[in-house]
PDB file of C-alpha atoms in Angstrom:
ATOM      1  CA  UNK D  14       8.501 -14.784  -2.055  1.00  0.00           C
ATOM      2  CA  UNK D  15       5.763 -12.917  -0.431  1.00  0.00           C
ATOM      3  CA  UNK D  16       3.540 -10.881  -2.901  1.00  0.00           C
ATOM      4  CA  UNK D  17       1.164  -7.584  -2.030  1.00  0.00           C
ATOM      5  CA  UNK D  18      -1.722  -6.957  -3.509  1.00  0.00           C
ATOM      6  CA  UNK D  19      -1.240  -3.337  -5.081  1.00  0.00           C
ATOM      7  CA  UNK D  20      -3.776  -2.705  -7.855  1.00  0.00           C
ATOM      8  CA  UNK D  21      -6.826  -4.903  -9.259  1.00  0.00           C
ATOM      9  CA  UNK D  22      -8.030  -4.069 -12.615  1.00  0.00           C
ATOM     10  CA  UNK D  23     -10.997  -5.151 -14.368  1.00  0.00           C
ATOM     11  CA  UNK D  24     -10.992  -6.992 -17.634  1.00  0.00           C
ATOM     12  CA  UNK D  25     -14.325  -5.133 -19.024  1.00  0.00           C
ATOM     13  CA  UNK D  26     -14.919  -8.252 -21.962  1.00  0.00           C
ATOM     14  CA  UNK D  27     -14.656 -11.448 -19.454  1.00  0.00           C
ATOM     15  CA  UNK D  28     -15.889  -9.330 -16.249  1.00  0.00           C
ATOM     16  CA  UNK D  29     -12.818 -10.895 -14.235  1.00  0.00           C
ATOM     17  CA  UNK D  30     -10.545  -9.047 -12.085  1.00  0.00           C
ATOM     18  CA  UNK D  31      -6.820  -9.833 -12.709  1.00  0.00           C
ATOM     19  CA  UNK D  32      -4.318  -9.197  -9.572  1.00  0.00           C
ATOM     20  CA  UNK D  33      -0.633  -6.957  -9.546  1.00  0.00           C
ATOM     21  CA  UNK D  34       1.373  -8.410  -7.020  1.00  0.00           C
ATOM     22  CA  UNK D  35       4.450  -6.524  -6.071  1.00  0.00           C
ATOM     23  CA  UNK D  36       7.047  -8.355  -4.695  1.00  0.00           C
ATOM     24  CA  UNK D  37       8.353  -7.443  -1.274  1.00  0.00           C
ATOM     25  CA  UNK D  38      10.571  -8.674   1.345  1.00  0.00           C
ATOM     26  CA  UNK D  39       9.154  -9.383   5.128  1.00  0.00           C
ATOM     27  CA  UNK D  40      11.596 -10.029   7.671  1.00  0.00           C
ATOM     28  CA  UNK D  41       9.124 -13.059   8.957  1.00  0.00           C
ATOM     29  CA  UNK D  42       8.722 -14.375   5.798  1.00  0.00           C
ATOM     30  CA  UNK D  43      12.443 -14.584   4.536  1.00  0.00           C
ATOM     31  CA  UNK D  44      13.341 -16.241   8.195  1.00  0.00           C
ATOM     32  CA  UNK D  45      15.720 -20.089   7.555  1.00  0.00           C
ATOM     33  CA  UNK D  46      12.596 -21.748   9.770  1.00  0.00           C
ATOM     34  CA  UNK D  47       9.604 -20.117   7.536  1.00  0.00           C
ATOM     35  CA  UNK D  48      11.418 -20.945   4.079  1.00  0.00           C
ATOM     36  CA  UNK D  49      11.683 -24.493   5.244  1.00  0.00           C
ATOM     37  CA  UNK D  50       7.861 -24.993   5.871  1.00  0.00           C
ATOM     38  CA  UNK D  51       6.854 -23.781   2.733  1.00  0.00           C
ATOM     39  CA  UNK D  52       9.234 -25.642   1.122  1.00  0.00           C
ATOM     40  CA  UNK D  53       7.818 -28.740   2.936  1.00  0.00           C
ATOM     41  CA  UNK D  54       4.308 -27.269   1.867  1.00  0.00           C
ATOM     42  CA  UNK D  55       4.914 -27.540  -1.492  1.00  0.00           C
ATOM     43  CA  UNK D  56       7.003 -31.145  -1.094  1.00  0.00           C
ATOM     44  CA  UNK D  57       3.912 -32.203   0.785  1.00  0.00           C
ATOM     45  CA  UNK D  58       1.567 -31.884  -2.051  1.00  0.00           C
ATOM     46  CA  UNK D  59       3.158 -33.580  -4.597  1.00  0.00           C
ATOM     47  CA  UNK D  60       3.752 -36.867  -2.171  1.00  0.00           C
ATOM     48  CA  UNK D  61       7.221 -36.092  -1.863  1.00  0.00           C
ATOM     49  CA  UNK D  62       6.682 -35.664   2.043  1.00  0.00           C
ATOM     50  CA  UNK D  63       4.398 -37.550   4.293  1.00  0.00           C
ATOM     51  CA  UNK D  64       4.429 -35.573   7.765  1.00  0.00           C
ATOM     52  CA  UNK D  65       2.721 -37.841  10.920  1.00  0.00           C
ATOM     53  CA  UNK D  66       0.102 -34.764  10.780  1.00  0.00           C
ATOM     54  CA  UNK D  67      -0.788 -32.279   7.924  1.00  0.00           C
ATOM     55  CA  UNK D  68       1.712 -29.065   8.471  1.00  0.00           C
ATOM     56  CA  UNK D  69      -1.672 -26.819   8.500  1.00  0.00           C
ATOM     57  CA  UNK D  70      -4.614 -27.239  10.645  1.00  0.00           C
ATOM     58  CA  UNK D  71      -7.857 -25.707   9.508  1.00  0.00           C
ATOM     59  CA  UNK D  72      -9.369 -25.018  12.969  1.00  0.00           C
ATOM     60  CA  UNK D  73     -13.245 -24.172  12.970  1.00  0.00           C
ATOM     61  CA  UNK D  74     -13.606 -22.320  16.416  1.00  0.00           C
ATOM     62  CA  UNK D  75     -17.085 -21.253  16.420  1.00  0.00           C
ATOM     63  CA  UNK D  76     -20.034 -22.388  13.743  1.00  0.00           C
ATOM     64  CA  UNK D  77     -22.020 -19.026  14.515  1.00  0.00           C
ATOM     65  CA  UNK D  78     -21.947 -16.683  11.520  1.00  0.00           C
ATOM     66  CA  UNK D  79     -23.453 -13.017  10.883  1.00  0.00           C
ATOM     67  CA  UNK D  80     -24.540 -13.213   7.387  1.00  0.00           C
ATOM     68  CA  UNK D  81     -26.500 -15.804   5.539  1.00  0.00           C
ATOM     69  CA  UNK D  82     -24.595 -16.402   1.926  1.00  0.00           C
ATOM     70  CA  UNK D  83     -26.903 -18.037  -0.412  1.00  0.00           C
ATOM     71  CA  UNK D  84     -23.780 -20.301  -1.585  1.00  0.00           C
ATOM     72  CA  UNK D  85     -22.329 -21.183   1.737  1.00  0.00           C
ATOM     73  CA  UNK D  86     -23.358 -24.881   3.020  1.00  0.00           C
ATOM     74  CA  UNK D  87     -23.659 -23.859   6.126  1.00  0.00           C
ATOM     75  CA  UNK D  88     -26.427 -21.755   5.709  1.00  0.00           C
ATOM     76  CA  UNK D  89     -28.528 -24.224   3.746  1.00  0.00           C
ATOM     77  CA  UNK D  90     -27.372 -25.827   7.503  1.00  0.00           C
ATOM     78  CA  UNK D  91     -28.612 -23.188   9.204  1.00  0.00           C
ATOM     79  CA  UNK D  92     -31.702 -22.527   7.674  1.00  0.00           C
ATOM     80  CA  UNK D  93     -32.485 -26.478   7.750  1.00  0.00           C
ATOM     81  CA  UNK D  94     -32.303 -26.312  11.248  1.00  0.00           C
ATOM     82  CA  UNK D  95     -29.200 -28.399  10.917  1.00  0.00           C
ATOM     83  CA  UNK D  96     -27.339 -27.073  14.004  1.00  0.00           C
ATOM     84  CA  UNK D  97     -28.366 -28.494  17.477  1.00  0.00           C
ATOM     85  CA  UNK D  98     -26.291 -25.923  19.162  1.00  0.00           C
ATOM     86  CA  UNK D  99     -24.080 -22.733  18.258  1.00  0.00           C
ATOM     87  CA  UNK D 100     -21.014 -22.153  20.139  1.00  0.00           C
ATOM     88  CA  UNK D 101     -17.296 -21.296  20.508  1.00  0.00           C
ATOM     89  CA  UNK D 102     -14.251 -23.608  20.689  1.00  0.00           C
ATOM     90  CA  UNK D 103     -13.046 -23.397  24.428  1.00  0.00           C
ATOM     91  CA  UNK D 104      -9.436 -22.068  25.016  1.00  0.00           C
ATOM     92  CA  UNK D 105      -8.821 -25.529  27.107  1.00  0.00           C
ATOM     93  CA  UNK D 106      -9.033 -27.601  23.747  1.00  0.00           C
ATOM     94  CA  UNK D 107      -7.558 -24.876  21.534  1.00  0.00           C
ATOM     95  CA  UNK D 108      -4.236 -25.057  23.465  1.00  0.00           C
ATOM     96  CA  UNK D 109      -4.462 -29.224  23.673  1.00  0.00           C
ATOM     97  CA  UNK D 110      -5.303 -29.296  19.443  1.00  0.00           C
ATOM     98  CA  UNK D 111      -1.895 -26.476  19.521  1.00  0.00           C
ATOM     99  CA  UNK D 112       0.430 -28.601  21.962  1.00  0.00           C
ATOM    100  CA  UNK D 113      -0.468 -31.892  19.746  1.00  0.00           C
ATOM    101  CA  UNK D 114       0.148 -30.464  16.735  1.00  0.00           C
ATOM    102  CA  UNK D 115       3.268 -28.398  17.684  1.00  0.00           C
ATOM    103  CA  UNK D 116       4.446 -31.655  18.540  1.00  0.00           C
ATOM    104  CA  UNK D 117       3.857 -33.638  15.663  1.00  0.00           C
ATOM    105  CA  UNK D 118       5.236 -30.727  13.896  1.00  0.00           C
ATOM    106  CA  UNK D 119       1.963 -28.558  12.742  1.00  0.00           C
ATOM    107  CA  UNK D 120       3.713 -25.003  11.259  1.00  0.00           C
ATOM    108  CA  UNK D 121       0.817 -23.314  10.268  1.00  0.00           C
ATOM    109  CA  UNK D 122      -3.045 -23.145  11.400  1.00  0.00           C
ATOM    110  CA  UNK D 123      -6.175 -21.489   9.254  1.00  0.00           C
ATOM    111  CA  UNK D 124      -9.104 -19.741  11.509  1.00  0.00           C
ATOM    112  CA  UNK D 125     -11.808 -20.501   8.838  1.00  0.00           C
ATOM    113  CA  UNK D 126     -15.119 -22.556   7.528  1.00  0.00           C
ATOM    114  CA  UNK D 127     -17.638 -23.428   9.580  1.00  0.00           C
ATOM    115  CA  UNK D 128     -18.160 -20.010  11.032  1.00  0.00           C
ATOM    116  CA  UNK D 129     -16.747 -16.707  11.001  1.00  0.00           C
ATOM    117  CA  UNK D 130     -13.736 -16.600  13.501  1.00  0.00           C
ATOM    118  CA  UNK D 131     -14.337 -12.704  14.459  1.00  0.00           C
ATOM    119  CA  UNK D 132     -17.136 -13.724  16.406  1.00  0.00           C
ATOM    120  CA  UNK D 133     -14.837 -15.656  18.545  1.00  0.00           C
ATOM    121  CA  UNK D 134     -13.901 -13.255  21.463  1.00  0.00           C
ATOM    122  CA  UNK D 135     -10.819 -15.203  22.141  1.00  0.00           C
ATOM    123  CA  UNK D 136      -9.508 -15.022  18.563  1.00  0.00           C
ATOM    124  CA  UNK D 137      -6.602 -12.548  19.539  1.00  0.00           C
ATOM    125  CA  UNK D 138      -5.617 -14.958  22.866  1.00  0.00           C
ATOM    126  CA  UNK D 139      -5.422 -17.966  20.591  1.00  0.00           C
ATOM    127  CA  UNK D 140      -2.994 -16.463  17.622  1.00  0.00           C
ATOM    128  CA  UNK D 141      -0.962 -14.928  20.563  1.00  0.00           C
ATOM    129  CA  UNK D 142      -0.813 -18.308  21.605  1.00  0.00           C
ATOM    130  CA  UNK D 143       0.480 -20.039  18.576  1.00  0.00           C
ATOM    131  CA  UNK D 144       3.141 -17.705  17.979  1.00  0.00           C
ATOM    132  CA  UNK D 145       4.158 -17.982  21.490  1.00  0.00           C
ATOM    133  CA  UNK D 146       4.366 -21.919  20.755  1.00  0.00           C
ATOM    134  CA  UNK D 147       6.447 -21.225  17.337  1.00  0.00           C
ATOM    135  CA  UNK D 148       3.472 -22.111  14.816  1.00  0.00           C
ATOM    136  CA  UNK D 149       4.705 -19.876  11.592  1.00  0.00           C
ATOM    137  CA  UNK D 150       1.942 -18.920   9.793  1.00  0.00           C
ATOM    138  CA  UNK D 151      -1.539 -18.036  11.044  1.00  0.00           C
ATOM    139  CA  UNK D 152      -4.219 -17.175   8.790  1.00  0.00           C
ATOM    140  CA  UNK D 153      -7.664 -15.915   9.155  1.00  0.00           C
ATOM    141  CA  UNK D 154     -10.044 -16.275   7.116  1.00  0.00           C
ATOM    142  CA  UNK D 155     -13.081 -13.841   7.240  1.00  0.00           C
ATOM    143  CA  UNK D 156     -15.967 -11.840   5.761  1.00  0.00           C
ATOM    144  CA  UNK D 157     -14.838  -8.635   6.986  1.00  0.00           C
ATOM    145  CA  UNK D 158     -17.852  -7.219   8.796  1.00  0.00           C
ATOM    146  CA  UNK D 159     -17.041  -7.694  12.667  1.00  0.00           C
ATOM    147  CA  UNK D 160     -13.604  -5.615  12.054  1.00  0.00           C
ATOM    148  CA  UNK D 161     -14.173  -2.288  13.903  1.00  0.00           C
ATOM    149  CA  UNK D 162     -11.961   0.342  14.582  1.00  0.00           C
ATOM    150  CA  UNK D 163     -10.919  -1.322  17.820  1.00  0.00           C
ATOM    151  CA  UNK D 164     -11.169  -4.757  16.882  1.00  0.00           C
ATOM    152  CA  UNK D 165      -9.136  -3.946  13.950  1.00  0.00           C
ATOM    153  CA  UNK D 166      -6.150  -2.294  16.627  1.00  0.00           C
ATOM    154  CA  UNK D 167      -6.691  -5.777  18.139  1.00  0.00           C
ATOM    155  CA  UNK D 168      -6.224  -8.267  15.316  1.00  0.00           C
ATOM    156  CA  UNK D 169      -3.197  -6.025  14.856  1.00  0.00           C
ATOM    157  CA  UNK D 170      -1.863  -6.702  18.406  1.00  0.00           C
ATOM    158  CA  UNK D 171      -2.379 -10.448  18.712  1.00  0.00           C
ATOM    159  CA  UNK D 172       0.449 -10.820  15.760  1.00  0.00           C
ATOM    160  CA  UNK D 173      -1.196 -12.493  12.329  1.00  0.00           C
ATOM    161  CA  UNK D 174       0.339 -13.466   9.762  1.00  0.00           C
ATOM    162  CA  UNK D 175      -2.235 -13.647   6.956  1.00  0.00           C
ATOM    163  CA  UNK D 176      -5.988 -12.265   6.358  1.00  0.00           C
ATOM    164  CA  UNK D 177      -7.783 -13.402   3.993  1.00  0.00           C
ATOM    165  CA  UNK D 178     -10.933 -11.223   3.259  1.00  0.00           C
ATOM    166  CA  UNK D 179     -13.830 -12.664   1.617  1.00  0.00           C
ATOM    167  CA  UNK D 180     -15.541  -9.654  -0.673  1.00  0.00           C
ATOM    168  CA  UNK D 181     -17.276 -11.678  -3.477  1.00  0.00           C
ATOM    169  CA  UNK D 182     -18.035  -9.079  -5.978  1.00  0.00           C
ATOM    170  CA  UNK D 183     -16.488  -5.027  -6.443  1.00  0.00           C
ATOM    171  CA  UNK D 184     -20.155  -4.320  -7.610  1.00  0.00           C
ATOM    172  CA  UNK D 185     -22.768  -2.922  -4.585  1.00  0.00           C
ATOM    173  CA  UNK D 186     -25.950  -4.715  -6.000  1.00  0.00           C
ATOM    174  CA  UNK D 187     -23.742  -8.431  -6.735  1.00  0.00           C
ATOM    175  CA  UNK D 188     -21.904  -8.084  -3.354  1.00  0.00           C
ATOM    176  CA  UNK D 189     -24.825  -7.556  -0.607  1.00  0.00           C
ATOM    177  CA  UNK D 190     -26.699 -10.542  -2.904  1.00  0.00           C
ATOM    178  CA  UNK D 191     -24.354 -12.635  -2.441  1.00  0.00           C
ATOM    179  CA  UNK D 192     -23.203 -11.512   1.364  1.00  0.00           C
ATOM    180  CA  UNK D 193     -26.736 -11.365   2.523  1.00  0.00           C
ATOM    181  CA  UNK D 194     -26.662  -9.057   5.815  1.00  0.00           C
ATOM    182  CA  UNK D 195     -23.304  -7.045   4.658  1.00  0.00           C
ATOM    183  CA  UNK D 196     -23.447  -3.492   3.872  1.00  0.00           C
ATOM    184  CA  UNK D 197     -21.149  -2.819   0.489  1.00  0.00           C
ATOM    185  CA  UNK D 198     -19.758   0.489   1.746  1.00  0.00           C
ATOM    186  CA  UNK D 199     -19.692  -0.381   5.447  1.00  0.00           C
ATOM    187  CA  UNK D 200     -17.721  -3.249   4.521  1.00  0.00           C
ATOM    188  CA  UNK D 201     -15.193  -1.882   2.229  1.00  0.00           C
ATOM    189  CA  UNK D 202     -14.774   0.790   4.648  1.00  0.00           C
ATOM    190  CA  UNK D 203     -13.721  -1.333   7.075  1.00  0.00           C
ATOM    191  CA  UNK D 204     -11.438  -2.760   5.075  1.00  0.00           C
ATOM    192  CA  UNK D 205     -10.215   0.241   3.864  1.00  0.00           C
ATOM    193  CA  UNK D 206      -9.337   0.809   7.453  1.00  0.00           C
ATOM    194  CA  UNK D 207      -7.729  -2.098   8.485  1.00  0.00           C
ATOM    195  CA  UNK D 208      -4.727  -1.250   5.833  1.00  0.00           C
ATOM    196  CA  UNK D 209      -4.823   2.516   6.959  1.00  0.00           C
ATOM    197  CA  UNK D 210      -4.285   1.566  11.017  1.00  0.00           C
ATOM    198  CA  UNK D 211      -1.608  -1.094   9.814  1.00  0.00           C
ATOM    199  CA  UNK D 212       0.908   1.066   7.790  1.00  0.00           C
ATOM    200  CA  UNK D 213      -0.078   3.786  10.344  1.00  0.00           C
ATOM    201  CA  UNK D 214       1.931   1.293  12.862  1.00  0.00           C
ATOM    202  CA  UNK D 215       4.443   1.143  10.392  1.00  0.00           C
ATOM    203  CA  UNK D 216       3.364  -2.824  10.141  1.00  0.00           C
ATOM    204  CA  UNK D 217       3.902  -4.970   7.324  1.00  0.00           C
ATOM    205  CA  UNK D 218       1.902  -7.960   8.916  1.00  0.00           C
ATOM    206  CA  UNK D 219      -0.920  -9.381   8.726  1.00  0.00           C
ATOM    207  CA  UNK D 220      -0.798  -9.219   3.998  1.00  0.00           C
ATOM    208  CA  UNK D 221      -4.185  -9.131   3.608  1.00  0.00           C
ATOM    209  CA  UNK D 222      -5.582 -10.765   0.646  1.00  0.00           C
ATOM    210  CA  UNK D 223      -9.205  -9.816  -0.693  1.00  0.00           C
ATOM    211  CA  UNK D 224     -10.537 -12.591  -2.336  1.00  0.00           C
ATOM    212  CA  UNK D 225     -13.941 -13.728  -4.335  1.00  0.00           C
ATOM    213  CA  UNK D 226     -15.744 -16.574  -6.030  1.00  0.00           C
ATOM    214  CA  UNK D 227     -16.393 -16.328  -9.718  1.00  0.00           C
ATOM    215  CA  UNK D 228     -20.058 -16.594  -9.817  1.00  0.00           C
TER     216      UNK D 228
END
């Protein structure tokens, strides 16, 4: 079952953070079609299933990124002068890599890694795409930073599932070290933001799940 993220405590001996989850029901997430993929997620990584092609795609749609994170590989790229080019995935190949998969039976797809998918201008056309072609579960993964007021009413439009926020430390100082370019307060207050325009709409989707590494 679905879980929310409702309070975050801090474990003042270890310095960890430990997650509540409250359990609640989302109509999308209870549906016959939805419980069957993550059943076959979890069959699927214990060998009990062997799909013709993995049920989630991790699509990397642009390798252009805002911030240079001392721990992410592709900014030791970046900086090495690793990258001939920077650019977006076209919407031409995005729907091909969509009508493939749909077809080999793909359920879910991940905006993530090489990049951060908010720079992508077509983000919101290609999740309103996979939900028109039945994918279940899109995700997007990002740092947080490009979500304004109005891209945030945007990202609420196109119909996502899942965000996953990267915010690698609650601590000012730790955080913008870590998320070189990022503001602490600017981004938190974006965040902040997101949730208050979502229930606003009365939405329960996109969860959104703030997440960090354990440096």
């Amino acid at each position: 079952m679905p879980k929310d993220i409702s309070k975050i405590t801090l474990n003042k001996q270890q310095d960890h953070y430990r997650v509540s989850d409250v359990k609640t029901k989302i109509p999308h997430f209870e549906t016959e079609a939805y419980l069957n993929y993550r059943k076959m997620w979890y069959e699927s990584a214990k060998g009990d299933v062997l799909p013709d092609l993995p049920i989630n795609l991790d699509l990397h749609i642009t390798n252009k990124c805002n911030l240079l994170c001392p721990f992410c590989p592709r900014t030791w790229q970046d900086l090495s002068g690793g990258f001939d080019t920077y650019g977006f995935m076209s919407m031409e190949l995005y729907k091909k890599i969509v009508d493939q998969g749909i077809g080999a039976g793909v359920k879910a797809l991940h905006f993530t890694a090489n990049g951060e998918p908010l720079l992508h201008k077509g983000l919101e056309e290609m999740v309103r795409y996979a939900n028109k072609k039945g994918i279940l579960e899109v995700i997007v993964h990002t740092n947080a930073t490009p979500i304004t007021e109005k891209r945030a009413l945007s990202l609420l439009d196109a119909g996502i599932h899942r965000l996953a926020i990267s915010f690698d430390s609650p601590r000012k100082e730790t955080y913008e070290k870590l998320r070189v370019g990022a503001n602490f307060e600017d981004t938190l207050e974006k965040i902040k933001n997101f949730m208050r325009l979502r229930n606003e709409q009365g939405k329960k989707l996109p969860t959104v799940r703030v997440q960090m590494v354990d440096q």
